[in-house]
Amino acid sequence: MNPGFVFLQKYLMTPMAKISQFKIVRAVMAAGMASVPFSIVGSMFLVFNTLPSTFTGLEGFFQDTVFRVSNLYMIANTATIGILALYFNFVVGYELTKIEADETGLKVNALNGAMLSVFAFFMTIPELVMENGYMVLLNAHDKFLYNGVHLEPFVLRLGTSGIFIAIVMAILATKLYCMCVRRNWVVKMPETVPLGVSRSFTALIPTFVIAFTVIIINGIFVYLGTDIFNIISIPFSFVTELTKSWLGVMVILFLIHALWVVGIHGASIIGAFITPIMLVNMNENISTGAQIPFAGEFNNSFAIIGGSGSTLLMTFFIAFFARSSQLKILGRASVVPAIFNINEPIIFGMPIVYNPYLALPFFLAPMAAGTLGYFAINTGFIQPIIALIPWPSPMGLGAFISTGGDYKAIFVAIFAAVLALLIYLPFVKVYDSKLYKEEQSKPATDAVME
């Protein structure tokens, strides 16, 4: 085996495969997938609201018609993106408890775990400050002015800025719940009591334990001039800041494709870690007017067009111009899925996995395409991503919608795909020539054997 593949398998594939099996990682991954429909629906209403800023000719029409009821339909945005942390919290709590029940046989109820997670999370939402020796609840203040409306601190903390604390509190709550059940710290009811009632009382003592734990932790932090919400956000803020740099984006793209090259679904594993961060970055673009490139579906819009490796135009090339029948047939069978960013047939059928001919362009193409998209947004050439689009959105369409209807994003996406193709071409031609020669030699070899 190629030494490079051996290195990736030993130092990347093995550790990441183990990490992907961690209960917490699986729960966060499930939460990310469960939140996708809500994020997309909320984003579509936001895009609808921002169209006149891109197509200025529509401003008068929208002002006289659509914007008269914008406060009504934007409720859908508030109820999705605006409380996204709550969705993450509920699903992580549910999944973690379910995993414990299924894999350890512990008699815990997934719905109880989810509700206890919400309870623990909500206890961190109100902001307290020390004033004259008293812990005082912070009321609406100018710093919580959002779209001209004064909001209580807890309203903002339910949004994307609260995703990380929501995950941590779900983990804390479910661990305490499982600990109580494991140690038999529960109220036992007679067998004649209905199951639903019995489960409710099973969660009674764990609820007290969670309440006292969160109160004590938060009380200490408030006394020290902060709170549990701000403390937990510090390490995650550091990681989030890394994703705002070009180098950070390149590292993420490298890891995704390094896992793919050795046969692991890199997008799923790395996605479990970066999805919350990309949602936070997208919300920052929306609420503060930031110009953060790595947000929402940046990868599928600009970096991995046609699927991991940015293989869309390469798939078209082998479908119509490959000399070997193997690549030609594979390409024609893969064209339609590739349009919708599905390229497992190419990755495993070409194959790209463990293929020394194609591993290098598989790394370089998405990194080059991502660089183009990154600087197009970073320099203000196109609008930042403010909406989450379905990941199978075809080339250009996803970029157009996610940037709030910026038509220049379509051309950036096309140029990114062309750049990826140019990187693939010399490598694919060499590999195609090799396969073609093997195909041509097969009849002669078979004749000799006969």
Short mmCIF file of C-alpha atoms in Angstrom, two decimals:
data_model
loop_
_atom_site.label_atom_id
_atom_site.label_comp_id
_atom_site.label_asym_id
_atom_site.label_seq_id
_atom_site.Cartn_x
_atom_site.Cartn_y
_atom_site.Cartn_z
CA MET A 1 0.00 0.00 0.00
CA ASN A 2 1.14 3.56 -0.75
CA PRO A 3 2.98 5.02 2.31
CA GLY A 4 0.70 8.07 2.22
CA PHE A 5 -2.39 5.91 2.57
CA VAL A 6 -0.76 3.92 5.35
CA PHE A 7 -0.04 7.16 7.22
CA LEU A 8 -3.64 8.42 6.79
CA GLN A 9 -5.08 5.09 7.84
CA LYS A 10 -2.95 4.87 10.95
CA TYR A 11 -3.05 8.45 12.19
CA LEU A 12 -6.37 9.72 10.81
CA MET A 13 -8.74 6.92 9.87
CA THR A 14 -8.31 4.85 13.03
CA PRO A 15 -8.66 7.74 15.54
CA MET A 16 -11.56 9.36 13.64
CA ALA A 17 -13.37 6.03 13.29
CA LYS A 18 -13.18 5.63 17.07
CA ILE A 19 -14.32 9.22 17.67
CA SER A 20 -17.30 8.74 15.34
CA GLN A 21 -18.52 5.92 17.60
CA PHE A 22 -18.54 8.06 20.74
CA LYS A 23 -22.06 8.36 22.09
CA ILE A 24 -21.85 12.15 22.33
CA VAL A 25 -20.64 12.51 18.72
CA ARG A 26 -23.46 10.29 17.45
CA ALA A 27 -26.02 12.29 19.41
CA VAL A 28 -24.71 15.64 18.11
CA MET A 29 -24.69 14.25 14.57
CA ALA A 30 -28.33 13.23 14.98
CA ALA A 31 -29.20 16.68 16.31
CA GLY A 32 -27.55 18.34 13.32
CA MET A 33 -29.54 16.19 10.89
CA ALA A 34 -32.80 16.69 12.79
CA SER A 35 -32.40 20.49 12.75
CA VAL A 36 -31.87 20.69 8.98
CA PRO A 37 -35.58 20.98 7.97
CA PHE A 38 -36.18 23.77 10.49
CA SER A 39 -33.05 25.65 9.42
CA ILE A 40 -33.96 25.42 5.73
CA VAL A 41 -37.56 26.54 6.22
CA GLY A 42 -36.54 29.46 8.43
CA SER A 43 -33.86 30.48 5.95
CA MET A 44 -36.26 30.52 3.00
CA PHE A 45 -38.43 33.15 4.67
CA LEU A 46 -35.34 35.23 5.40
CA VAL A 47 -34.22 35.02 1.75
CA PHE A 48 -37.69 36.11 0.67
CA ASN A 49 -37.33 39.11 2.96
CA THR A 50 -33.93 40.11 1.53
CA LEU A 51 -34.63 39.74 -2.21
CA PRO A 52 -35.39 43.47 -2.76
CA SER A 53 -31.93 44.39 -1.46
CA THR A 54 -30.45 42.38 -4.34
CA PHE A 55 -33.04 43.09 -7.02
CA THR A 56 -33.59 46.76 -6.27
CA GLY A 57 -36.34 47.03 -8.84
CA LEU A 58 -38.57 45.01 -6.54
CA GLU A 59 -38.27 47.38 -3.56
CA GLY A 60 -41.36 49.43 -4.32
CA PHE A 61 -43.52 46.40 -5.07
CA PHE A 62 -42.40 44.53 -1.93
CA GLN A 63 -42.86 47.63 0.23
CA ASP A 64 -46.45 48.05 -0.91
CA THR A 65 -47.38 44.37 -0.72
CA VAL A 66 -45.23 41.67 0.87
CA PHE A 67 -43.58 43.76 3.58
CA ARG A 68 -46.98 44.72 4.96
CA VAL A 69 -47.20 41.21 6.39
CA SER A 70 -43.48 40.48 6.87
CA ASN A 71 -43.83 40.42 10.67
CA LEU A 72 -46.34 37.60 10.21
CA TYR A 73 -44.29 35.29 8.01
CA MET A 74 -40.99 36.08 9.74
CA ILE A 75 -42.42 34.33 12.80
CA ALA A 76 -41.46 31.13 10.95
CA ASN A 77 -37.85 32.32 10.96
CA THR A 78 -37.96 33.16 14.66
CA ALA A 79 -39.51 29.78 15.48
CA THR A 80 -36.74 27.92 13.64
CA ILE A 81 -33.41 29.75 13.41
CA GLY A 82 -34.37 31.90 16.40
CA ILE A 83 -34.65 28.92 18.76
CA LEU A 84 -32.32 26.47 17.02
CA ALA A 85 -30.41 25.78 20.24
CA LEU A 86 -33.59 24.33 21.71
CA TYR A 87 -33.88 21.79 18.89
CA PHE A 88 -30.25 20.74 19.34
CA ASN A 89 -30.71 20.43 23.09
CA PHE A 90 -33.84 18.28 22.85
CA VAL A 91 -32.45 15.88 20.22
CA VAL A 92 -29.06 15.45 21.91
CA GLY A 93 -30.79 14.63 25.20
CA TYR A 94 -33.16 12.21 23.50
CA GLU A 95 -30.48 10.44 21.46
CA LEU A 96 -27.98 10.14 24.32
CA THR A 97 -30.59 8.61 26.61
CA LYS A 98 -31.80 6.26 23.87
CA ILE A 99 -28.23 5.12 23.16
CA GLU A 100 -27.67 4.40 26.86
CA ALA A 101 -30.90 2.42 27.04
CA ASP A 102 -30.22 0.44 23.85
CA GLU A 103 -26.54 -0.32 24.40
CA THR A 104 -26.27 -0.73 28.17
CA GLY A 105 -29.76 -1.96 29.00
CA LEU A 106 -30.21 0.84 31.53
CA LYS A 107 -33.90 1.46 32.26
CA VAL A 108 -34.01 5.11 31.23
CA ASN A 109 -36.62 6.76 29.05
CA ALA A 110 -35.46 8.80 26.03
CA LEU A 111 -38.29 11.31 26.33
CA ASN A 112 -37.44 11.89 30.00
CA GLY A 113 -33.82 12.47 28.98
CA ALA A 114 -34.89 15.02 26.38
CA MET A 115 -37.15 16.89 28.80
CA LEU A 116 -34.48 16.93 31.51
CA SER A 117 -32.03 18.34 28.96
CA VAL A 118 -34.44 21.17 28.13
CA PHE A 119 -34.90 21.81 31.84
CA ALA A 120 -31.14 22.07 32.44
CA PHE A 121 -30.67 24.28 29.37
CA PHE A 122 -33.45 26.67 30.35
CA MET A 123 -31.84 27.14 33.77
CA THR A 124 -28.80 28.66 32.02
CA ILE A 125 -30.80 31.08 29.86
CA PRO A 126 -31.68 33.94 32.28
CA GLU A 127 -28.72 36.24 32.91
CA LEU A 128 -27.95 37.14 36.52
CA VAL A 129 -25.60 39.83 37.82
CA MET A 130 -24.35 40.75 41.29
CA GLU A 131 -25.63 44.13 42.54
CA ASN A 132 -25.01 45.24 46.15
CA GLY A 133 -24.60 41.66 47.31
CA TYR A 134 -27.77 40.44 45.57
CA MET A 135 -28.13 38.25 42.52
CA VAL A 136 -30.36 40.29 40.23
CA LEU A 137 -32.02 39.15 37.02
CA LEU A 138 -30.81 41.30 34.12
CA ASN A 139 -33.73 42.97 32.37
CA ALA A 140 -34.01 44.25 28.81
CA HIS A 141 -31.09 46.52 27.99
CA ASP A 142 -29.87 48.49 24.99
CA LYS A 143 -27.25 45.85 24.19
CA PHE A 144 -30.08 43.44 23.42
CA LEU A 145 -31.57 45.63 20.70
CA TYR A 146 -32.41 43.33 17.78
CA ASN A 147 -34.04 44.66 14.59
CA GLY A 148 -35.30 47.66 16.53
CA VAL A 149 -36.89 45.55 19.27
CA HIS A 150 -35.66 45.27 22.87
CA LEU A 151 -35.30 41.62 23.79
CA GLU A 152 -34.66 39.87 27.06
CA PRO A 153 -31.25 38.15 27.18
CA PHE A 154 -32.84 34.70 27.22
CA VAL A 155 -34.46 35.28 23.81
CA LEU A 156 -31.09 35.68 22.11
CA ARG A 157 -29.61 32.74 24.00
CA LEU A 158 -32.15 30.38 22.47
CA GLY A 159 -30.77 31.06 19.00
CA THR A 160 -27.64 29.79 17.31
CA SER A 161 -25.41 31.49 19.88
CA GLY A 162 -26.78 29.02 22.43
CA ILE A 163 -26.16 25.82 20.46
CA PHE A 164 -22.95 24.92 22.28
CA ILE A 165 -24.33 25.47 25.78
CA ALA A 166 -27.46 23.55 24.70
CA ILE A 167 -25.32 20.54 23.75
CA VAL A 168 -23.26 20.69 26.95
CA MET A 169 -26.33 20.96 29.18
CA ALA A 170 -27.98 18.03 27.37
CA ILE A 171 -24.87 15.93 28.03
CA LEU A 172 -24.78 17.00 31.70
CA ALA A 173 -28.49 16.33 32.23
CA THR A 174 -28.49 12.89 30.61
CA LYS A 175 -25.34 11.81 32.44
CA LEU A 176 -26.87 12.81 35.78
CA TYR A 177 -30.15 11.12 34.87
CA CYS A 178 -28.39 7.86 33.95
CA MET A 179 -26.23 8.07 37.09
CA CYS A 180 -29.31 8.36 39.30
CA VAL A 181 -31.03 5.41 37.63
CA ARG A 182 -27.85 3.34 37.70
CA ARG A 183 -27.48 3.98 41.44
CA ASN A 184 -31.17 3.34 41.97
CA TRP A 185 -31.85 6.93 43.12
CA VAL A 186 -35.42 6.81 41.84
CA VAL A 187 -38.94 6.74 43.22
CA LYS A 188 -40.28 3.25 42.62
CA MET A 189 -43.98 2.84 41.99
CA PRO A 190 -46.07 -0.33 42.36
CA GLU A 191 -46.46 -2.46 39.22
CA THR A 192 -50.17 -1.62 39.12
CA VAL A 193 -49.35 2.05 38.38
CA PRO A 194 -49.60 2.92 34.64
CA LEU A 195 -46.24 2.95 32.83
CA GLY A 196 -46.47 6.65 31.92
CA VAL A 197 -47.01 7.66 35.55
CA SER A 198 -44.21 5.36 36.71
CA ARG A 199 -41.76 6.90 34.24
CA SER A 200 -42.64 10.38 35.44
CA PHE A 201 -41.80 9.52 39.03
CA THR A 202 -38.59 7.78 37.90
CA ALA A 203 -37.38 11.19 36.71
CA LEU A 204 -38.35 12.99 39.94
CA ILE A 205 -35.10 12.57 41.92
CA PRO A 206 -32.90 13.06 38.81
CA THR A 207 -34.72 16.35 38.23
CA PHE A 208 -33.80 17.53 41.73
CA VAL A 209 -30.19 16.42 41.21
CA ILE A 210 -29.94 18.29 37.91
CA ALA A 211 -31.57 21.40 39.39
CA PHE A 212 -29.22 21.59 42.37
CA THR A 213 -26.16 20.85 40.21
CA VAL A 214 -26.91 23.61 37.71
CA ILE A 215 -27.88 26.07 40.48
CA ILE A 216 -24.63 25.49 42.37
CA ILE A 217 -22.42 25.72 39.26
CA ASN A 218 -24.16 28.79 37.91
CA GLY A 219 -24.32 30.45 41.33
CA ILE A 220 -20.54 30.19 41.72
CA PHE A 221 -19.95 31.72 38.30
CA VAL A 222 -22.46 34.55 38.87
CA TYR A 223 -20.73 35.37 42.15
CA LEU A 224 -17.45 35.57 40.22
CA GLY A 225 -18.98 38.01 37.72
CA THR A 226 -19.99 35.72 34.88
CA ASP A 227 -22.32 32.76 34.36
CA ILE A 228 -22.24 29.19 33.10
CA PHE A 229 -23.43 30.28 29.65
CA ASN A 230 -20.50 32.63 29.11
CA ILE A 231 -17.94 30.24 30.62
CA ILE A 232 -18.86 27.37 28.33
CA SER A 233 -18.96 29.64 25.28
CA ILE A 234 -15.26 30.59 25.71
CA PRO A 235 -13.65 27.41 24.30
CA PHE A 236 -16.28 27.07 21.60
CA SER A 237 -15.82 30.72 20.61
CA PHE A 238 -12.13 30.00 20.10
CA VAL A 239 -12.93 27.12 17.74
CA THR A 240 -15.53 29.25 15.95
CA GLU A 241 -12.93 31.97 15.39
CA LEU A 242 -10.63 29.44 13.72
CA THR A 243 -13.30 28.69 11.10
CA LYS A 244 -13.36 32.37 10.12
CA SER A 245 -9.84 32.14 8.72
CA TRP A 246 -8.85 30.76 5.31
CA LEU A 247 -6.37 28.36 6.93
CA GLY A 248 -9.07 27.00 9.25
CA VAL A 249 -11.37 26.32 6.29
CA MET A 250 -8.55 24.57 4.42
CA VAL A 251 -7.83 22.32 7.41
CA ILE A 252 -11.49 21.30 7.59
CA LEU A 253 -11.65 20.52 3.86
CA PHE A 254 -8.42 18.54 4.13
CA LEU A 255 -9.77 16.43 7.00
CA ILE A 256 -13.03 15.71 5.19
CA HIS A 257 -11.23 14.44 2.11
CA ALA A 258 -8.44 12.67 3.98
CA LEU A 259 -11.11 10.50 5.60
CA TRP A 260 -12.84 9.87 2.28
CA VAL A 261 -9.58 8.75 0.66
CA VAL A 262 -9.27 5.94 3.21
CA GLY A 263 -12.92 4.92 2.89
CA ILE A 264 -14.64 6.85 5.70
CA HIS A 265 -17.57 9.21 5.08
CA GLY A 266 -15.62 12.36 5.97
CA ALA A 267 -18.52 14.76 5.38
CA SER A 268 -20.67 13.02 8.00
CA ILE A 269 -17.99 12.74 10.68
CA ILE A 270 -16.52 16.23 10.34
CA GLY A 271 -20.04 17.60 9.81
CA ALA A 272 -20.98 16.56 13.35
CA PHE A 273 -18.37 19.01 14.64
CA ILE A 274 -18.71 21.89 12.18
CA THR A 275 -22.50 22.08 11.66
CA PRO A 276 -23.15 24.02 14.89
CA ILE A 277 -20.25 26.35 14.09
CA MET A 278 -21.47 27.04 10.55
CA LEU A 279 -24.94 27.83 11.88
CA VAL A 280 -23.46 30.25 14.42
CA ASN A 281 -21.43 31.93 11.67
CA MET A 282 -24.51 32.20 9.46
CA ASN A 283 -26.49 33.83 12.24
CA GLU A 284 -23.65 36.31 12.74
CA ASN A 285 -23.88 37.21 9.05
CA ILE A 286 -27.60 37.80 9.50
CA SER A 287 -27.70 39.65 12.81
CA THR A 288 -24.50 41.72 12.69
CA GLY A 289 -23.87 42.08 8.96
CA ALA A 290 -20.64 40.07 9.22
CA GLN A 291 -18.87 38.78 6.11
CA ILE A 292 -17.97 35.27 7.31
CA PRO A 293 -17.47 32.91 4.34
CA PHE A 294 -17.60 29.58 6.19
CA ALA A 295 -21.29 29.57 7.09
CA GLY A 296 -24.45 27.64 6.27
CA GLU A 297 -23.89 25.33 3.29
CA PHE A 298 -20.65 26.98 2.13
CA ASN A 299 -19.13 23.61 1.28
CA ASN A 300 -21.91 22.38 -0.99
CA SER A 301 -22.36 25.82 -2.56
CA PHE A 302 -18.73 26.54 -3.42
CA ALA A 303 -16.19 23.92 -2.24
CA ILE A 304 -17.56 20.44 -2.97
CA ILE A 305 -19.79 21.00 -5.99
CA GLY A 306 -21.07 17.64 -7.15
CA GLY A 307 -20.14 15.98 -3.87
CA SER A 308 -16.97 15.57 -1.84
CA GLY A 309 -13.93 16.27 -3.99
CA SER A 310 -15.90 18.72 -6.18
CA THR A 311 -16.29 16.07 -8.85
CA LEU A 312 -19.29 17.41 -10.84
CA LEU A 313 -17.60 18.51 -14.06
CA MET A 314 -15.07 15.69 -13.82
CA THR A 315 -18.02 13.28 -13.87
CA PHE A 316 -19.32 14.93 -17.06
CA PHE A 317 -15.84 14.72 -18.57
CA ILE A 318 -15.43 10.98 -18.07
CA ALA A 319 -19.02 10.38 -19.19
CA PHE A 320 -18.44 11.90 -22.64
CA PHE A 321 -14.69 12.01 -23.21
CA ALA A 322 -13.15 9.02 -21.38
CA ARG A 323 -11.48 6.42 -23.60
CA SER A 324 -11.90 3.50 -21.19
CA SER A 325 -15.33 1.89 -21.15
CA GLN A 326 -15.12 1.53 -17.37
CA LEU A 327 -14.94 5.29 -16.76
CA LYS A 328 -17.35 6.13 -19.57
CA ILE A 329 -20.08 3.82 -18.25
CA LEU A 330 -19.47 4.90 -14.65
CA GLY A 331 -19.58 8.58 -15.61
CA ARG A 332 -22.86 8.30 -17.50
CA ALA A 333 -24.44 6.41 -14.61
CA SER A 334 -23.20 9.05 -12.14
CA VAL A 335 -24.06 12.29 -13.96
CA VAL A 336 -27.57 12.74 -12.59
CA PRO A 337 -26.68 12.00 -8.93
CA ALA A 338 -23.66 14.32 -9.27
CA ILE A 339 -25.92 17.22 -10.27
CA PHE A 340 -27.48 16.87 -6.84
CA ASN A 341 -24.14 16.57 -4.98
CA ILE A 342 -24.26 12.77 -4.65
CA ASN A 343 -21.04 11.16 -5.80
CA GLU A 344 -20.57 7.94 -3.85
CA PRO A 345 -20.67 6.02 -7.19
CA ILE A 346 -17.61 7.99 -8.30
CA ILE A 347 -15.79 7.78 -4.97
CA PHE A 348 -16.22 4.03 -4.61
CA GLY A 349 -16.73 3.01 -8.25
CA MET A 350 -13.97 4.90 -10.06
CA PRO A 351 -12.59 4.45 -7.40
CA ILE A 352 -11.07 7.44 -5.63
CA VAL A 353 -10.69 5.56 -2.35
CA TYR A 354 -7.13 4.24 -2.03
CA ASN A 355 -6.38 5.36 -5.60
CA PRO A 356 -2.90 6.94 -5.89
CA TYR A 357 -3.79 8.37 -9.33
CA LEU A 358 -6.68 10.47 -8.03
CA ALA A 359 -6.02 11.09 -4.33
CA LEU A 360 -4.05 14.32 -4.90
CA PRO A 361 -6.65 16.12 -7.08
CA PHE A 362 -9.35 14.87 -4.71
CA PHE A 363 -7.62 16.94 -2.01
CA LEU A 364 -6.64 19.91 -4.16
CA ALA A 365 -9.85 20.50 -6.15
CA PRO A 366 -12.18 21.27 -3.20
CA MET A 367 -9.48 23.31 -1.47
CA ALA A 368 -8.96 25.42 -4.60
CA ALA A 369 -12.72 25.79 -5.16
CA GLY A 370 -13.22 26.61 -1.48
CA THR A 371 -10.47 29.23 -1.66
CA LEU A 372 -12.23 30.94 -4.57
CA GLY A 373 -15.55 30.94 -2.70
CA TYR A 374 -13.89 32.07 0.54
CA PHE A 375 -12.25 35.16 -0.93
CA ALA A 376 -15.26 36.01 -3.09
CA ILE A 377 -17.24 36.41 0.13
CA ASN A 378 -14.40 37.73 2.28
CA THR A 379 -13.66 40.58 -0.14
CA GLY A 380 -17.33 41.50 -0.52
CA PHE A 381 -17.51 40.48 -4.19
CA ILE A 382 -20.58 38.43 -3.32
CA GLN A 383 -22.91 38.59 -0.34
CA PRO A 384 -22.23 36.32 2.66
CA ILE A 385 -24.32 33.22 3.27
CA ILE A 386 -27.47 34.07 5.21
CA ALA A 387 -29.68 31.07 4.45
CA LEU A 388 -29.38 27.31 4.78
CA ILE A 389 -30.20 25.50 1.56
CA PRO A 390 -30.80 21.77 1.00
CA TRP A 391 -27.39 20.19 0.38
CA PRO A 392 -28.50 18.49 -2.88
CA SER A 393 -29.14 21.92 -4.49
CA PRO A 394 -27.57 21.95 -8.00
CA MET A 395 -24.52 24.02 -8.90
CA GLY A 396 -25.21 27.74 -8.78
CA LEU A 397 -28.74 27.46 -7.42
CA GLY A 398 -27.58 26.75 -3.88
CA ALA A 399 -25.05 29.58 -4.01
CA PHE A 400 -27.69 31.98 -5.34
CA ILE A 401 -30.27 31.19 -2.67
CA SER A 402 -27.87 30.92 0.27
CA THR A 403 -26.42 34.39 -0.43
CA GLY A 404 -29.87 35.94 -0.40
CA GLY A 405 -30.27 36.04 -4.18
CA ASP A 406 -26.86 37.37 -5.24
CA TYR A 407 -26.61 36.47 -8.94
CA LYS A 408 -22.81 36.86 -8.89
CA ALA A 409 -22.65 33.85 -6.55
CA ILE A 410 -23.85 31.68 -9.47
CA PHE A 411 -20.79 32.64 -11.53
CA VAL A 412 -18.44 32.11 -8.59
CA ALA A 413 -19.86 28.59 -8.13
CA ILE A 414 -19.42 27.84 -11.85
CA PHE A 415 -15.85 29.15 -11.86
CA ALA A 416 -15.12 27.05 -8.76
CA ALA A 417 -16.40 23.93 -10.53
CA VAL A 418 -14.33 24.72 -13.65
CA LEU A 419 -11.23 25.26 -11.50
CA ALA A 420 -11.80 21.85 -9.89
CA LEU A 421 -12.12 20.25 -13.34
CA LEU A 422 -8.85 21.81 -14.51
CA ILE A 423 -7.10 20.29 -11.49
CA TYR A 424 -8.57 16.86 -12.18
CA LEU A 425 -7.91 16.74 -15.94
CA PRO A 426 -4.23 15.72 -16.08
CA PHE A 427 -4.67 13.10 -13.37
CA VAL A 428 -7.89 11.68 -14.86
CA LYS A 429 -6.32 11.47 -18.32
CA VAL A 430 -3.39 9.46 -16.99
CA TYR A 431 -5.72 7.14 -15.06
CA ASP A 432 -8.06 6.83 -18.06
CA SER A 433 -5.13 5.95 -20.33
CA LYS A 434 -4.01 3.26 -17.88
CA LEU A 435 -7.48 1.69 -17.78
CA TYR A 436 -7.84 1.91 -21.56
CA LYS A 437 -4.53 0.08 -22.10
CA GLU A 438 -5.59 -2.62 -19.63
CA GLU A 439 -8.89 -3.05 -21.48
CA GLN A 440 -7.11 -3.29 -24.83
CA SER A 441 -4.70 -5.91 -23.53
CA LYS A 442 -7.40 -8.17 -22.08
CA PRO A 443 -8.49 -9.84 -25.34
CA ALA A 444 -4.90 -10.76 -26.25
CA THR A 445 -4.27 -12.11 -22.78
CA ASP A 446 -7.45 -14.17 -22.90
CA ALA A 447 -6.49 -15.59 -26.32
CA VAL A 448 -3.08 -16.71 -25.05
CA MET A 449 -4.67 -18.38 -22.05
CA GLU A 450 -7.10 -20.25 -24.28
#
